[in-house]
Structures are given as structure tokens and as C-alpha cells.
Tab-separated table of C-alpha atoms and ligand atoms in Angstrom:
chain	number	residue	atom	x	y	z
A	67	UNK	CA	-8.993	-19.413	9.205
A	68	UNK	CA	-6.707	-21.067	6.351
A	69	UNK	CA	-4.379	-17.953	5.081
A	70	UNK	CA	-2.488	-19.150	1.935
A	71	UNK	CA	-0.088	-16.620	0.265
A	72	UNK	CA	1.108	-15.991	-3.438
A	73	UNK	CA	5.068	-15.212	-4.497
A	74	UNK	CA	4.897	-11.670	-4.246
A	75	UNK	CA	5.814	-11.367	-0.337
A	76	UNK	CA	6.988	-14.706	1.656
A	77	UNK	CA	8.518	-13.032	4.719
A	78	UNK	CA	5.168	-10.858	5.087
A	79	UNK	CA	3.140	-13.861	5.172
A	80	UNK	CA	5.256	-15.702	7.497
A	81	UNK	CA	4.984	-12.574	9.530
A	82	UNK	CA	1.527	-12.794	9.446
A	83	UNK	CA	0.937	-16.427	9.995
A	84	UNK	CA	3.365	-16.022	12.717
A	85	UNK	CA	1.181	-13.363	14.425
A	86	UNK	CA	-2.000	-15.194	13.786
A	87	UNK	CA	-0.861	-18.259	15.268
A	88	UNK	CA	-1.295	-20.569	12.179
A	89	UNK	CA	0.345	-22.171	9.373
A	90	UNK	CA	0.667	-21.072	6.296
A	91	UNK	CA	-1.389	-23.253	4.046
A	92	UNK	CA	-0.307	-25.458	1.501
A	93	UNK	CA	-0.396	-23.828	-2.071
A	94	UNK	CA	2.051	-24.165	-5.815
A	95	UNK	CA	3.007	-21.605	-7.477
A	96	UNK	CA	4.736	-22.399	-10.314
A	97	UNK	CA	5.246	-21.372	-14.016
A	98	UNK	CA	5.017	-22.517	-17.447
A	99	UNK	CA	8.243	-22.317	-19.901
A	100	UNK	CA	6.734	-19.499	-21.355
A	101	UNK	CA	6.180	-17.861	-18.334
A	102	UNK	CA	2.558	-18.267	-17.795
A	103	UNK	CA	1.310	-18.780	-13.834
A	104	UNK	CA	0.415	-22.229	-12.263
A	105	UNK	CA	-1.348	-22.148	-9.237
A	106	UNK	CA	-2.780	-25.558	-7.111
A	107	UNK	CA	-3.762	-25.961	-3.584
A	108	UNK	CA	-2.528	-28.582	-2.004
A	109	UNK	CA	-4.905	-29.144	0.398
A	110	UNK	CA	-9.011	-29.139	0.414
A	111	UNK	CA	-10.110	-25.489	0.822
A	112	UNK	CA	-13.964	-26.855	0.339
A	113	UNK	CA	-16.615	-24.852	2.670
A	114	UNK	CA	-13.682	-22.998	4.274
A	115	UNK	CA	-13.174	-19.112	4.925
A	116	UNK	CA	-9.625	-18.532	2.592
A	117	UNK	CA	-7.544	-15.766	3.152
A	118	UNK	CA	-5.044	-15.166	0.243
A	119	UNK	CA	-2.274	-12.970	0.655
A	120	UNK	CA	-0.661	-11.040	-2.457
A	121	UNK	CA	0.706	-8.047	-2.781
A	122	UNK	CA	1.555	-5.672	-5.347
A	123	UNK	CA	5.211	-5.947	-5.477
A	124	UNK	CA	7.862	-4.433	-8.172
A	125	UNK	CA	6.391	-7.206	-10.371
A	126	UNK	CA	2.625	-6.147	-10.268
A	127	UNK	CA	1.980	-8.212	-13.412
A	128	UNK	CA	3.377	-11.304	-12.174
A	129	UNK	CA	1.348	-10.673	-8.806
A	130	UNK	CA	-1.923	-9.850	-10.233
A	131	UNK	CA	-2.491	-12.545	-12.729
A	132	UNK	CA	-1.031	-15.275	-9.947
A	133	UNK	CA	-3.890	-13.862	-7.417
A	134	UNK	CA	-6.375	-13.710	-10.050
A	135	UNK	CA	-5.748	-17.647	-10.714
A	136	UNK	CA	-5.383	-18.102	-6.984
A	137	UNK	CA	-9.069	-16.717	-6.531
A	138	UNK	CA	-10.132	-18.677	-9.100
A	139	UNK	CA	-8.723	-22.615	-8.097
A	140	UNK	CA	-10.367	-21.553	-4.320
A	141	UNK	CA	-13.746	-20.658	-5.897
A	142	UNK	CA	-13.738	-23.877	-7.988
A	143	UNK	CA	-12.806	-25.989	-5.047
A	144	UNK	CA	-15.598	-24.638	-3.230
A	145	UNK	CA	-14.154	-22.177	-0.855
A	146	UNK	CA	-16.822	-21.071	1.636
A	147	UNK	CA	-15.738	-17.435	1.137
A	148	UNK	CA	-12.365	-15.794	-0.425
A	149	UNK	CA	-11.116	-12.747	1.422
A	150	UNK	CA	-8.150	-11.107	-0.633
A	151	UNK	CA	-5.348	-9.289	1.763
A	152	UNK	CA	-3.880	-7.082	-0.990
A	153	UNK	CA	-1.785	-4.621	0.642
A	154	UNK	CA	-0.383	-2.872	-1.820
A	155	UNK	CA	-3.008	-2.545	-4.840
A	156	UNK	CA	-1.494	-2.304	-8.168
A	157	UNK	CA	-2.807	-0.024	-10.799
A	158	UNK	CA	-4.215	2.112	-8.390
A	159	UNK	CA	-3.108	5.111	-9.748
A	160	UNK	CA	-4.801	5.530	-12.608
A	161	UNK	CA	-8.030	6.171	-10.802
A	162	UNK	CA	-9.860	8.251	-13.775
A	163	UNK	CA	-9.440	9.308	-17.030
A	164	UNK	CA	-7.124	12.391	-16.708
A	165	UNK	CA	-6.303	12.615	-20.419
A	166	UNK	CA	-8.210	11.405	-22.967
A	167	UNK	CA	-8.097	8.055	-24.464
A	168	UNK	CA	-6.613	6.801	-20.975
A	169	UNK	CA	-8.171	3.225	-19.134
A	170	UNK	CA	-9.522	3.500	-15.588
A	171	UNK	CA	-7.200	0.198	-14.487
A	172	UNK	CA	-7.873	0.567	-10.893
A	173	UNK	CA	-11.395	-0.349	-11.712
A	174	UNK	CA	-10.693	-3.112	-14.282
A	175	UNK	CA	-8.507	-4.473	-11.544
A	176	UNK	CA	-11.154	-4.504	-9.179
A	177	UNK	CA	-13.504	-5.886	-11.507
A	178	UNK	CA	-11.173	-9.021	-12.499
A	179	UNK	CA	-10.714	-9.669	-8.803
A	180	UNK	CA	-14.592	-9.892	-8.431
A	181	UNK	CA	-14.653	-11.980	-11.419
A	182	UNK	CA	-11.664	-14.562	-10.300
A	183	UNK	CA	-13.944	-14.835	-7.269
A	184	UNK	CA	-12.949	-12.737	-4.248
A	185	UNK	CA	-15.913	-12.030	-1.364
A	186	UNK	CA	-13.887	-9.491	-0.030
A	187	UNK	CA	-10.615	-7.623	-0.389
A	188	UNK	CA	-8.507	-6.193	2.289
A	189	UNK	CA	-6.133	-3.314	1.373
A	190	UNK	CA	-3.615	-0.710	2.924
A	191	UNK	CA	-3.922	2.884	2.174
A	192	UNK	CA	-5.426	2.943	-1.461
A	193	UNK	CA	-4.169	5.473	-3.676
A	194	UNK	CA	-7.915	7.090	-3.453
A	195	UNK	CA	-10.984	6.434	-1.631
A	196	UNK	CA	-12.928	6.472	-4.542
A	197	UNK	CA	-11.268	3.072	-5.670
A	198	UNK	CA	-13.822	1.430	-2.962
A	199	UNK	CA	-16.671	2.343	-5.590
A	200	UNK	CA	-15.028	0.390	-7.803
A	201	UNK	CA	-15.984	-2.548	-5.968
A	202	UNK	CA	-19.487	-4.280	-5.839
A	203	UNK	CA	-18.245	-6.688	-3.246
A	204	UNK	CA	-17.022	-5.416	0.418
A	205	UNK	CA	-13.646	-3.941	0.203
A	206	UNK	CA	-11.844	-2.832	3.308
A	207	UNK	CA	-9.299	0.144	2.808
A	208	UNK	CA	-7.317	-0.167	5.623
A	209	UNK	CA	-5.126	3.025	6.693
A	210	UNK	CA	-1.749	2.712	7.763
A	211	UNK	CA	-1.947	6.110	9.772
A	212	UNK	CA	-1.799	4.740	13.151
A	213	UNK	CA	1.817	2.932	12.411
A	214	UNK	CA	3.031	6.213	11.452
A	215	UNK	CA	1.847	8.054	14.102
A	216	UNK	CA	3.474	5.718	16.739
A	217	UNK	CA	6.439	5.953	15.093
A	218	UNK	CA	6.854	9.814	14.638
A	219	UNK	CA	5.460	10.378	18.390
A	220	UNK	CA	8.219	8.311	19.797
A	221	UNK	CA	10.829	10.573	17.521
A	222	UNK	CA	9.415	13.948	19.727
A	223	UNK	CA	10.263	16.208	16.537
A	224	UNK	CA	10.286	19.677	17.193
A	225	UNK	CA	7.810	21.924	15.180
A	226	UNK	CA	6.690	18.928	12.905
A	227	UNK	CA	4.602	19.723	10.026
A	228	UNK	CA	2.931	16.887	7.652
A	229	UNK	CA	3.372	17.948	4.191
A	230	UNK	CA	1.279	16.290	1.416
A	231	UNK	CA	3.287	16.037	-1.388
A	232	UNK	CA	-0.273	17.070	-4.329
A	233	UNK	CA	-3.653	18.206	-3.391
A	234	UNK	CA	-4.519	14.201	-4.022
A	235	UNK	CA	-2.900	13.634	-0.875
A	236	UNK	CA	-4.352	16.703	1.301
A	237	UNK	CA	-6.858	14.724	2.975
A	238	UNK	CA	-4.308	11.714	4.157
A	239	UNK	CA	-2.102	14.430	5.556
A	240	UNK	CA	-4.239	16.358	7.232
A	241	UNK	CA	-5.772	13.023	9.134
A	242	UNK	CA	-1.982	12.360	9.962
A	243	UNK	CA	-1.325	15.895	11.225
A	244	UNK	CA	-4.269	16.077	13.276
A	245	UNK	CA	-3.376	12.540	15.129
A	246	UNK	CA	0.369	13.583	15.487
A	247	UNK	CA	-1.107	17.517	16.719
A	248	UNK	CA	1.345	18.474	14.263
A	249	UNK	CA	0.341	21.380	11.270
A	250	UNK	CA	0.121	20.633	8.088
A	251	UNK	CA	1.056	22.452	4.705
A	252	UNK	CA	0.149	21.365	0.840
A	253	UNK	CA	2.426	21.359	-2.305
A	254	UNK	CA	0.932	21.910	-5.732
A	255	UNK	CA	2.342	19.575	-7.912
A	256	UNK	CA	2.353	19.262	-11.601
A	257	UNK	CA	3.616	16.142	-13.879
A	258	UNK	CA	4.886	17.830	-17.338
A	259	UNK	CA	5.609	14.308	-18.466
A	260	UNK	CA	5.194	10.658	-17.207
A	261	UNK	CA	6.753	10.182	-14.029
A	262	UNK	CA	8.288	13.551	-13.755
A	263	UNK	CA	7.128	15.457	-10.641
A	264	UNK	CA	7.483	19.361	-10.542
A	265	UNK	CA	6.467	21.334	-7.082
A	266	UNK	CA	5.124	24.779	-8.504
A	267	UNK	CA	3.921	26.222	-4.807
A	268	UNK	CA	4.078	25.249	-0.930
A	269	UNK	CA	1.029	26.403	0.688
A	270	UNK	CA	1.488	26.924	4.827
A	271	UNK	CA	3.907	27.603	6.662
A	272	UNK	CA	6.904	25.341	6.815
A	273	UNK	CA	9.839	27.716	7.599
A	274	UNK	CA	11.831	26.698	10.535
A	275	UNK	CA	9.880	23.615	11.067
A	276	UNK	CA	10.383	19.766	10.434
A	277	UNK	CA	8.285	18.492	7.646
A	278	UNK	CA	7.444	14.989	7.114
A	279	UNK	CA	6.400	14.617	3.363
A	280	UNK	CA	3.440	11.665	3.570
A	281	UNK	CA	2.651	9.862	0.730
A	282	UNK	CA	0.857	6.598	-0.445
A	283	UNK	CA	3.727	5.165	-2.157
A	284	UNK	CA	7.069	5.945	-2.960
A	285	UNK	CA	7.812	4.758	-6.864
A	286	UNK	CA	10.544	6.566	-8.994
A	287	UNK	CA	11.428	9.382	-5.696
A	288	UNK	CA	10.873	12.184	-8.328
A	289	UNK	CA	8.280	13.667	-5.877
A	290	UNK	CA	9.937	13.395	-2.970
A	291	UNK	CA	12.956	15.144	-4.912
A	292	UNK	CA	11.261	17.833	-6.293
A	293	UNK	CA	9.483	18.311	-2.761
A	294	UNK	CA	12.336	18.406	-0.728
A	295	UNK	CA	13.756	21.323	-2.746
A	296	UNK	CA	10.875	23.040	-2.719
A	297	UNK	CA	10.599	22.995	1.157
A	298	UNK	CA	14.170	23.695	1.406
A	299	UNK	CA	14.188	26.771	-0.831
A	300	UNK	CA	11.230	28.326	1.642
A	301	UNK	CA	12.977	27.884	4.810
A	302	UNK	CA	12.143	24.399	6.308
A	303	UNK	CA	14.718	22.924	8.472
A	304	UNK	CA	17.344	20.646	6.861
A	305	UNK	CA	16.238	17.468	7.948
A	306	UNK	CA	13.073	16.738	6.107
A	307	UNK	CA	11.279	13.081	6.599
A	308	UNK	CA	9.811	11.198	3.654
A	309	UNK	CA	6.989	8.884	5.344
A	310	UNK	CA	4.972	6.870	2.631
A	311	UNK	CA	3.086	3.231	2.648
A	312	UNK	CA	4.313	1.293	0.030
A	313	UNK	CA	8.129	1.713	-0.640
A	314	UNK	CA	7.754	0.658	-4.594
A	315	UNK	CA	11.304	2.083	-5.256
A	316	UNK	CA	11.648	1.334	-8.899
A	317	UNK	CA	13.996	2.915	-11.784
A	318	UNK	CA	16.459	5.637	-10.370
A	319	UNK	CA	14.666	5.711	-6.786
A	320	UNK	CA	17.402	3.795	-4.634
A	321	UNK	CA	19.867	5.673	-6.265
A	322	UNK	CA	18.107	9.460	-5.908
A	323	UNK	CA	17.386	8.384	-2.387
A	324	UNK	CA	20.898	7.613	-1.627
A	325	UNK	CA	21.813	10.752	-2.571
A	326	UNK	CA	18.961	12.918	-1.066
A	327	UNK	CA	20.014	13.457	2.347
A	328	UNK	CA	16.436	12.799	4.039
A	329	UNK	CA	16.600	12.598	7.640
A	330	UNK	CA	14.731	9.298	7.140
A	331	UNK	CA	12.456	7.684	4.764
A	332	UNK	CA	9.645	5.478	6.425
A	333	UNK	CA	7.838	2.892	4.816
A	334	UNK	CA	6.065	-0.178	5.417
A	335	UNK	CA	6.430	-3.690	4.589
A	336	UNK	CA	3.518	-3.778	2.385
A	337	UNK	CA	6.226	-4.308	-0.310
A	338	UNK	CA	9.448	-6.777	0.109
A	339	UNK	CA	12.443	-4.269	0.312
A	340	UNK	CA	16.030	-4.686	1.572
A	341	UNK	CA	16.303	-2.619	4.744
A	342	UNK	CA	19.516	-1.780	3.716
A	343	UNK	CA	18.710	-0.895	0.302
A	344	UNK	CA	20.097	3.018	0.883
A	345	UNK	CA	20.805	5.073	4.193
A	346	UNK	CA	17.795	6.374	6.098
A	347	UNK	CA	15.451	3.578	4.951
A	348	UNK	CA	13.302	2.627	8.134
A	349	UNK	CA	10.588	-0.285	7.205
A	350	UNK	CA	7.571	-0.606	9.495
A	351	UNK	CA	5.910	-3.885	9.890
A	352	UNK	CA	2.250	-3.956	9.242
A	353	UNK	CA	1.666	-7.919	10.129
A	354	UNK	CA	0.215	-7.061	13.654
A	355	UNK	CA	-2.447	-4.641	12.100
A	356	UNK	CA	-3.426	-7.157	9.384
A	357	UNK	CA	-3.264	-9.590	12.242
A	358	UNK	CA	-6.164	-7.838	14.102
A	359	UNK	CA	-8.259	-6.829	11.154
A	360	UNK	CA	-8.053	-10.713	10.060
A	361	UNK	CA	-9.379	-12.162	13.706
A	362	UNK	CA	-12.139	-9.374	13.707
A	363	UNK	CA	-13.498	-10.260	10.217
A	364	UNK	CA	-13.784	-13.824	11.249
A	365	UNK	CA	-14.857	-13.052	14.503
A	366	UNK	CA	-17.267	-10.774	12.841
A	367	UNK	CA	-16.175	-7.712	14.634
A	368	UNK	CA	-15.801	-4.230	13.418
A	369	UNK	CA	-12.676	-3.376	11.899
A	370	UNK	CA	-12.581	0.588	11.284
A	371	UNK	CA	-12.007	0.476	15.463
A	372	UNK	CA	-8.888	-1.287	14.654
A	373	UNK	CA	-7.395	1.259	12.375
A	374	UNK	CA	-9.599	4.532	12.810
A	375	UNK	CA	-8.136	5.010	16.445
B	564	LIG	C1	0.811	10.311	-6.988
B	564	LIG	O1	-0.289	10.320	-7.010
B	564	LIG	C2	0.968	9.334	-5.748
B	564	LIG	O2	0.972	9.701	-4.639
B	564	LIG	C3	2.464	9.682	-5.986
B	564	LIG	O3	3.117	10.785	-5.184
B	564	LIG	C4	3.558	8.981	-7.106
B	564	LIG	O4	2.955	8.062	-7.174
B	564	LIG	C5	4.819	9.240	-6.452
B	564	LIG	O5	5.589	8.870	-7.303
B	564	LIG	P1	7.436	8.870	-7.960
B	564	LIG	O6	7.505	8.373	-6.524
B	564	LIG	O7	7.369	8.265	-8.993
B	564	LIG	O8	7.093	10.677	-8.029
């Protein structure tokens, strides 16, 4: 196995290489003065199984272009197979046309990855299941549920309720609720304007209970703020937890979450973040899960068995 990392998340690459007990492959990642990316493998990949790690960080456009170039460079250098590990799949939220004259950007990214030479994509907690269908190559859409289950079990919360912040996230929240033995509530969210979230209704019994808002990602944190307000208005315990796989934390997110007073905001390290970015931030590692998946891929064993338990 030969693992190479793009420039999006060096700490995750180092953690994954350490879990696997292999060195990271040598690759030059540079930029032309105009901003164009330049990529060159500094060792032969001919006839090898190549694993490329890149994540959609807070600079998704840079990350994805660099990844396309890494894929194509590996393809043109006679790699035997190219496995892309893309924990946070950028542009995933636009997975359908919700209003006239919009693109389906998740589908475009999937096509461009294939066109670049990827044979297989491994991603974590995709925004929606249908994105898997945008690929004609195999796509392993891993779930981070086991990571959050372990964490919240250890907290031994009284009367926990897992809350989906919108109807689209209901299935994901139900699965976490089931594995935690918790109840489920679903919020009805509308977006009156771009990147503005309003919670219209709480479906489920949350009065006097400890809510865990569970989402795929936190971007500006508008959804979380609005959700917390709605939950408290309906009598939820003051200690509200938030959990999401991908902590994008763009724009006003850090300021908002500093002031919001969540009991904890728990994310994975699928995106690089400073653990001291705001009070209550807890970051859980994904390298152990990724390493188990990669080992099984390499040995031709089931991947589903790892993250569906
Ligand atoms: C939307 O459908 C997603 O699942 C997240 O709820 C959303 O993207 C979070 O964005 P923000 O933090 O900006 O409200």
C-alpha cells in the first residue's frame, strides 16, 4: 500500500500513516505564482496500489483541484489502482436541483474524480446517500456513527434524545439514536435565504431531556443556533450537545459557537481545526477507522462490517 497526502490535512495524513505503520509517500505539491497547482510523485507508482488522502477543508476549491491533479498524475504514471480517501466530500450539499437553474455540484465532483483517474472513492458521512449513485466507480460511503456512539455512551447522559436538525438528516439521527438506545426527535428547518436557517417545528418529545443535535456538518452554525433555540423553547434541558462529522466552521461559526453555550460541540478531525478554537469543542479522531477500512480494502475483506457495527 502506498499512501500519499494532498496538502489539505497533514495531521490526519500523519495519523493515518502511523495507524497503518507505513511511511507517507513522497509527492511534491507546489503552486505556480498565478495560483495554479503543481503535483509530482517523487517516487515510482508504476504497478502499485496508490491511496490518495485529501479532504475538503476550509479551502475546498484548492483541495479538490489538487486532488484531481494527484489522481491524473498517478494514472499517467501507470499506478495499478487509485483509491481516493476523501473524508469530507466537498460540494456535497448541492445533491439535487432544489430551485430552477441550479447545478448538481456533488454529481459534477463525482464525475471529475472519475475523469481524473480514480478507481475507488472512500468518503465519510456523505451529506446524502444518493451521492453514491453519482459514481460509476465503487464508492465506500463510511459512517462515523460508531465514533459518536462510543463517545456519547461514555458520557452516560440521562434521558438522551438524538435530534435531526432537518428532515434530510432524520435517517442518520435515527441510526445514532438506535445504537445509543436514545429517543429521536426531528426538526423542521427552512432556509428563507442562502445560508440562513429557521426551525419551524420540533417533532418528538424533548421536554426535560438531554438533546444531542446530530448533523453531517457544521458550516456557519446557523442551523445549530436556531435548533438550540427551538429545543429550549420546547423545554429541553439546558445542556444541549451538538455532534457533527465535519467541522467546517466558516464565517461567523467560531464567534457564534463561542457565545452559544452548548454543553459540547463534538466533531471528528475529518477537517483540520484548532481544538482550542472555542470553548466546548471536542475533536474525535478518524484515523483508526480509516486505517481499518484501508487494511480491509487491501486484503479484499468487507468494509461494511467495520462501520456498520
Ligand atoms: C444541511 O442540509 C446540512 O446538513 C447542515 O445542516 C448545514 O449545511 C449546516 O450549515 P450551517 O452550519 O451553515 O447552518
